[in-house]
PDB file of C-alpha atoms in Angstrom:
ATOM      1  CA  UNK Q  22     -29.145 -14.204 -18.092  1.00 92.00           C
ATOM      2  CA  UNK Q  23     -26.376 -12.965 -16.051  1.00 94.00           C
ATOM      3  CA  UNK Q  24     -26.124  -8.590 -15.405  1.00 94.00           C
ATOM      4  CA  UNK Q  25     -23.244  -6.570 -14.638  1.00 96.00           C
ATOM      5  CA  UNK Q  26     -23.797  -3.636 -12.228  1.00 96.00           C
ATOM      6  CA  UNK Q  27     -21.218  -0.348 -12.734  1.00 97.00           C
ATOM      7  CA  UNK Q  28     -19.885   1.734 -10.366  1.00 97.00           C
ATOM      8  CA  UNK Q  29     -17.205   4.081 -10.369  1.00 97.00           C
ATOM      9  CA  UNK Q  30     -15.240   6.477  -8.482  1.00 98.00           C
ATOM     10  CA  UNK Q  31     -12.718   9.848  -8.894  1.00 98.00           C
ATOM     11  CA  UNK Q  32     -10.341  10.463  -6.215  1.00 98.00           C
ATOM     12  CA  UNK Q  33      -8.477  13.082  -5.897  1.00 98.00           C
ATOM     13  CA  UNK Q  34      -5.333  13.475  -3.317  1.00 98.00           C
ATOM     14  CA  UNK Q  35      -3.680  10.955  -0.589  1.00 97.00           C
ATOM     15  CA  UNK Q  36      -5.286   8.768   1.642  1.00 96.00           C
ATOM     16  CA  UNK Q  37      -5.697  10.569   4.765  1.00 96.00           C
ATOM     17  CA  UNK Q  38      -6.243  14.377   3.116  1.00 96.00           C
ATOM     18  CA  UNK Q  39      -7.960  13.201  -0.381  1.00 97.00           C
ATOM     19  CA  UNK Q  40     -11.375  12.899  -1.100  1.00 97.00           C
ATOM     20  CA  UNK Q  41     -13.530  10.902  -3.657  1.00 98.00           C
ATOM     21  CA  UNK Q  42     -16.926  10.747  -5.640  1.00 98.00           C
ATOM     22  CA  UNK Q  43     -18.680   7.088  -5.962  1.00 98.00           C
ATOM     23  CA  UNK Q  44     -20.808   7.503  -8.742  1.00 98.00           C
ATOM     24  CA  UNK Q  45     -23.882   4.657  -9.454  1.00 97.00           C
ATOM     25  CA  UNK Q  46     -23.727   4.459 -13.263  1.00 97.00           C
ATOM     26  CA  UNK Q  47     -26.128   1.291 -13.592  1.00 97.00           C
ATOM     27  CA  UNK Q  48     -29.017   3.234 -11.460  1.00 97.00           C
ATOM     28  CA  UNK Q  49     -27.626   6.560 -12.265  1.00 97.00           C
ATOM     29  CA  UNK Q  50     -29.384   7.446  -8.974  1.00 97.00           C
ATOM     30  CA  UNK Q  51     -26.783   9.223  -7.854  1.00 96.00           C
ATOM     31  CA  UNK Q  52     -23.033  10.617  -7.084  1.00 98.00           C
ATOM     32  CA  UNK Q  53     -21.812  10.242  -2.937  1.00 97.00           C
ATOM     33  CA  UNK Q  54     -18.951  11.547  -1.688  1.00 98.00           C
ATOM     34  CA  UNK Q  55     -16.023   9.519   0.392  1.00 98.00           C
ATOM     35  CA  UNK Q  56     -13.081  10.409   2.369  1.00 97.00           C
ATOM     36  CA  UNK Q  57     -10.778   8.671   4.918  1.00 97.00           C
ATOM     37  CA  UNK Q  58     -12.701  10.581   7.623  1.00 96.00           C
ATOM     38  CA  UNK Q  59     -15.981   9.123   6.422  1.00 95.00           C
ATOM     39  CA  UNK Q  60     -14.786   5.712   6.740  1.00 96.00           C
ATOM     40  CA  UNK Q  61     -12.625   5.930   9.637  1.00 95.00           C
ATOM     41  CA  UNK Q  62     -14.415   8.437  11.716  1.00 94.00           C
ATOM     42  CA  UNK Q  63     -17.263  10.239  11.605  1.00 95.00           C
ATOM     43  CA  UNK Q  64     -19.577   9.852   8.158  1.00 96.00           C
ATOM     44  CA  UNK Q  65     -20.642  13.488   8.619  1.00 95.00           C
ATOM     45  CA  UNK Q  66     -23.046  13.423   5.194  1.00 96.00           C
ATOM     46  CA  UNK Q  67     -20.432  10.618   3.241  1.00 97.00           C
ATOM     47  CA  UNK Q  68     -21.087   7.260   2.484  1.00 97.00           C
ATOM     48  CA  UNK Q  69     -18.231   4.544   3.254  1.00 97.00           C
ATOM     49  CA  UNK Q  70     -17.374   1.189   1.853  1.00 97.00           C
ATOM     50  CA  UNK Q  71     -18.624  -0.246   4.295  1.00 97.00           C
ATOM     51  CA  UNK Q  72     -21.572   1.237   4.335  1.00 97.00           C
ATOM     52  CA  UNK Q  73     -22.182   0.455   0.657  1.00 97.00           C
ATOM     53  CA  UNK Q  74     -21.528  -3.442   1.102  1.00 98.00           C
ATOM     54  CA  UNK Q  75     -24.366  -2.698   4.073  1.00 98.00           C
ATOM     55  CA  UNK Q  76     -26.549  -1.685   1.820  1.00 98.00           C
ATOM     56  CA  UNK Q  77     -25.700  -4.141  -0.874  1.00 98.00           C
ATOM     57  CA  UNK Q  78     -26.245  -6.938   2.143  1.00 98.00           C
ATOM     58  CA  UNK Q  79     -29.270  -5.784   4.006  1.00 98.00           C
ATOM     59  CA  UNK Q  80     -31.509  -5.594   0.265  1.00 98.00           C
ATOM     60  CA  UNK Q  81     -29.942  -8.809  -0.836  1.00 98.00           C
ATOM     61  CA  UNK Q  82     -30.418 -10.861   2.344  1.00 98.00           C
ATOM     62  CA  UNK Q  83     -33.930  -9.468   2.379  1.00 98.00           C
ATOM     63  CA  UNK Q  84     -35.173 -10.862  -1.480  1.00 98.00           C
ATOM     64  CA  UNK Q  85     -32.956 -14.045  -0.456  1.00 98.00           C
ATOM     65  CA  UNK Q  86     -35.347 -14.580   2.293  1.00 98.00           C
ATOM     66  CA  UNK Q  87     -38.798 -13.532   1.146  1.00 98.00           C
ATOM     67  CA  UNK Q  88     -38.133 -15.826  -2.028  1.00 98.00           C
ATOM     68  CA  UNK Q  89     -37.343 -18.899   0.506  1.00 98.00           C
ATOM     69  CA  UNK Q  90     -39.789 -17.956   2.904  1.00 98.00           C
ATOM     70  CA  UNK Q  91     -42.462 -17.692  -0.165  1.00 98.00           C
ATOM     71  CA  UNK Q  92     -41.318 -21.444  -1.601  1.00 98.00           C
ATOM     72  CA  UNK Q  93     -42.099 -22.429   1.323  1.00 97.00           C
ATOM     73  CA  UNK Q  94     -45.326 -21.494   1.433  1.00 98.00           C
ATOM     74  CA  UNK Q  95     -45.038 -18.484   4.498  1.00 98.00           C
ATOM     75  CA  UNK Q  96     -44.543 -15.388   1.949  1.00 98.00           C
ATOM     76  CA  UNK Q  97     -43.539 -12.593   4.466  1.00 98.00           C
ATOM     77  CA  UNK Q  98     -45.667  -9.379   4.625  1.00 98.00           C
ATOM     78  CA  UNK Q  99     -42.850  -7.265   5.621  1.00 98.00           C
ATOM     79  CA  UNK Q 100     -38.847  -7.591   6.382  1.00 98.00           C
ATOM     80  CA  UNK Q 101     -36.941  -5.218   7.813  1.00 98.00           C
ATOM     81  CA  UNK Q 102     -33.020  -5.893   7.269  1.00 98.00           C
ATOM     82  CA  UNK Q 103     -30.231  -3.892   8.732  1.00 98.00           C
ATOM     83  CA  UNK Q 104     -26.537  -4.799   8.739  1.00 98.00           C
ATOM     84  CA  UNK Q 105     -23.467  -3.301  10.401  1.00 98.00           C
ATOM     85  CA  UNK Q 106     -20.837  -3.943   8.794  1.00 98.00           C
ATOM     86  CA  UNK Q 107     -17.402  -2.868  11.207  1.00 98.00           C
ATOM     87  CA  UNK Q 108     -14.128  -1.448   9.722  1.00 97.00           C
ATOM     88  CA  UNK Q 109     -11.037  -1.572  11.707  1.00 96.00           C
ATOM     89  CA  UNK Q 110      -8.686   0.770  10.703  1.00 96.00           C
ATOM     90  CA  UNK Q 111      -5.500  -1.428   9.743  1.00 95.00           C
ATOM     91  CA  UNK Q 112      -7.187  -4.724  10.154  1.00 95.00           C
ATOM     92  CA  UNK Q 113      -9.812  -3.673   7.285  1.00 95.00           C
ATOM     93  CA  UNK Q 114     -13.146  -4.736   7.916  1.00 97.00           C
ATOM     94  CA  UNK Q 115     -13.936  -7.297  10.746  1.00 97.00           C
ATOM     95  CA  UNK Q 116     -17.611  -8.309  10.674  1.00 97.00           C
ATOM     96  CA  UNK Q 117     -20.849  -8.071   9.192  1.00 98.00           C
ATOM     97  CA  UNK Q 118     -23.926  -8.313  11.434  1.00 98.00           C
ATOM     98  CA  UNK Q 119     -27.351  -8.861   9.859  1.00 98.00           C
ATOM     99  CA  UNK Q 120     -30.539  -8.272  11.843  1.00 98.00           C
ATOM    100  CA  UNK Q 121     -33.996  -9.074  10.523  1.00 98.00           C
ATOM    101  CA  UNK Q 122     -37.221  -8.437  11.652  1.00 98.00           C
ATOM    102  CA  UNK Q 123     -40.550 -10.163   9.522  1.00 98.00           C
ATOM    103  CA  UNK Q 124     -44.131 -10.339   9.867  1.00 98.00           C
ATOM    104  CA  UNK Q 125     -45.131 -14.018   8.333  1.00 98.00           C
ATOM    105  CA  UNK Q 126     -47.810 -14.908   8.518  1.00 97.00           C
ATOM    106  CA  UNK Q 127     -48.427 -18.921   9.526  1.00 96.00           C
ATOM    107  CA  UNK Q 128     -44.791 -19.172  10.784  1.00 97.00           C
ATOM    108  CA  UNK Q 129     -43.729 -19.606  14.224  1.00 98.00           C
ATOM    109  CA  UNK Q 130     -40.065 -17.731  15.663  1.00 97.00           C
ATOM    110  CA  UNK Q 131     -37.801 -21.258  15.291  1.00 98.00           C
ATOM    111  CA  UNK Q 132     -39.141 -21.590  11.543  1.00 98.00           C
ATOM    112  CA  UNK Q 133     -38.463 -17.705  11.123  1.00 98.00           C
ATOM    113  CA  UNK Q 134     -34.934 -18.171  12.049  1.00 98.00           C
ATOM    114  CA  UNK Q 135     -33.959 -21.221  10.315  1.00 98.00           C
ATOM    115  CA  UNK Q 136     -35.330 -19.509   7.254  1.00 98.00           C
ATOM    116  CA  UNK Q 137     -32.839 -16.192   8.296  1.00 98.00           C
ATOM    117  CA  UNK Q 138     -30.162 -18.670   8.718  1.00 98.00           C
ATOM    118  CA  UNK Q 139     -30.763 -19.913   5.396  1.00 98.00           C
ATOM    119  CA  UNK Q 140     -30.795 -16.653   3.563  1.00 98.00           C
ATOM    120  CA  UNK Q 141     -27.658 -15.632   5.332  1.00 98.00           C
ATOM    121  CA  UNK Q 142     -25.420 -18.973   3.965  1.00 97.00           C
ATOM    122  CA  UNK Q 143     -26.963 -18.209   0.366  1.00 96.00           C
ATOM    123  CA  UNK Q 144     -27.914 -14.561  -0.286  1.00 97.00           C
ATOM    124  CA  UNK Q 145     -24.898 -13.808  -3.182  1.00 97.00           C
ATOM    125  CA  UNK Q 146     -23.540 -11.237  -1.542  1.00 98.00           C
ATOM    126  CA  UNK Q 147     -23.043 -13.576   1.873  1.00 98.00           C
ATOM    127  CA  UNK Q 148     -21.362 -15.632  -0.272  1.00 97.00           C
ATOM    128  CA  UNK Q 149     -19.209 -12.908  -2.034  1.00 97.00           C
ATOM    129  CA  UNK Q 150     -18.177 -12.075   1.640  1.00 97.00           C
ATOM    130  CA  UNK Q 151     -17.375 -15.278   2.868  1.00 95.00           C
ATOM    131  CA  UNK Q 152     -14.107 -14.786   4.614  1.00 95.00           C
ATOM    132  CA  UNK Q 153     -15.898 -12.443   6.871  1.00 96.00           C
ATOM    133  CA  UNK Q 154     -17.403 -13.511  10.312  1.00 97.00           C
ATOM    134  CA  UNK Q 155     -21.051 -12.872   9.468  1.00 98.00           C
ATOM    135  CA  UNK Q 156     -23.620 -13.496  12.289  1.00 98.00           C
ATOM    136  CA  UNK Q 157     -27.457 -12.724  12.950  1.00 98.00           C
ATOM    137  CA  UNK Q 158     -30.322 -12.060  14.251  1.00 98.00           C
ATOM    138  CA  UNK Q 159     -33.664 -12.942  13.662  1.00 98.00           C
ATOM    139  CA  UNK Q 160     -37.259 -12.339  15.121  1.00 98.00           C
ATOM    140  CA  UNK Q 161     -40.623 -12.169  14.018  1.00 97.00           C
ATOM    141  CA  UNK Q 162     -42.461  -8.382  14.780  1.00 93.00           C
TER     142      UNK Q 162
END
């Protein structure tokens, strides 16, 4: 069965003075405010674009690769994702970087990161992003 996630957002003003609230209405876990100075500067207490699309990244790499790690037979214990995701004022944004750090048990480092690899290619939201340089890094803790 396929789901639809909503979000939404009120701006108010021009680019470079305006400001905006992203609201989660799915979740409904909460409202976060955005400006031009969030995303091109400093986030001091906003969130970003790109920031969302690293969080969206980093929690769907992570169930991409537990559920191929698990049908493998290796279930992880733990993953911890992170992504940076790098916006270039007037270029937009210019790369995604995805690091990962698991405890698996029974796996050694080169099956860890062919596993990464594969999550990367086919986690939906790498996909989504395809025409963005996405690279990574992988270790076991």
């Amino acid at each position: 069965m396929a789901t639809t996630r909503q979000a939404h957002t009120v701006w108010e003003g021009n680019l470079l003075e305006g400001k905006g609230v992203v609201t989660l209405d799915s979740s409904g876990i909460g409202e976060y405010p955005v400006s031009w100075p969030s995303r091109a500067e400093a986030a001091n207490g906003k969130t970003s674009p790109e920031e969302l699309i690293a969080a969206a990244h980093s929690s769907c790499f992570s169930m991409a690769l537990s559920h191929g790690l698990a049908g493998a037979g290796t279930p992880p214990t733990k993953l911890t994702t992170s992504a940076d995701v790098t916006f270039q004022p007037g270029e937009g944004i210019t790369g995604i970087h995805i690091t990962v750090q698991g405890e698996v048990p029974g796996l050694d480092e080169a099956g860890f990161v062919k596993a990464a690899e594969d999550a990367k290619a086919n986690c939906p939201v790498s996909q989504a992003l395809s025409g963005t340089s996405i690279t990574l890094s992988a270790s076991l803790a």
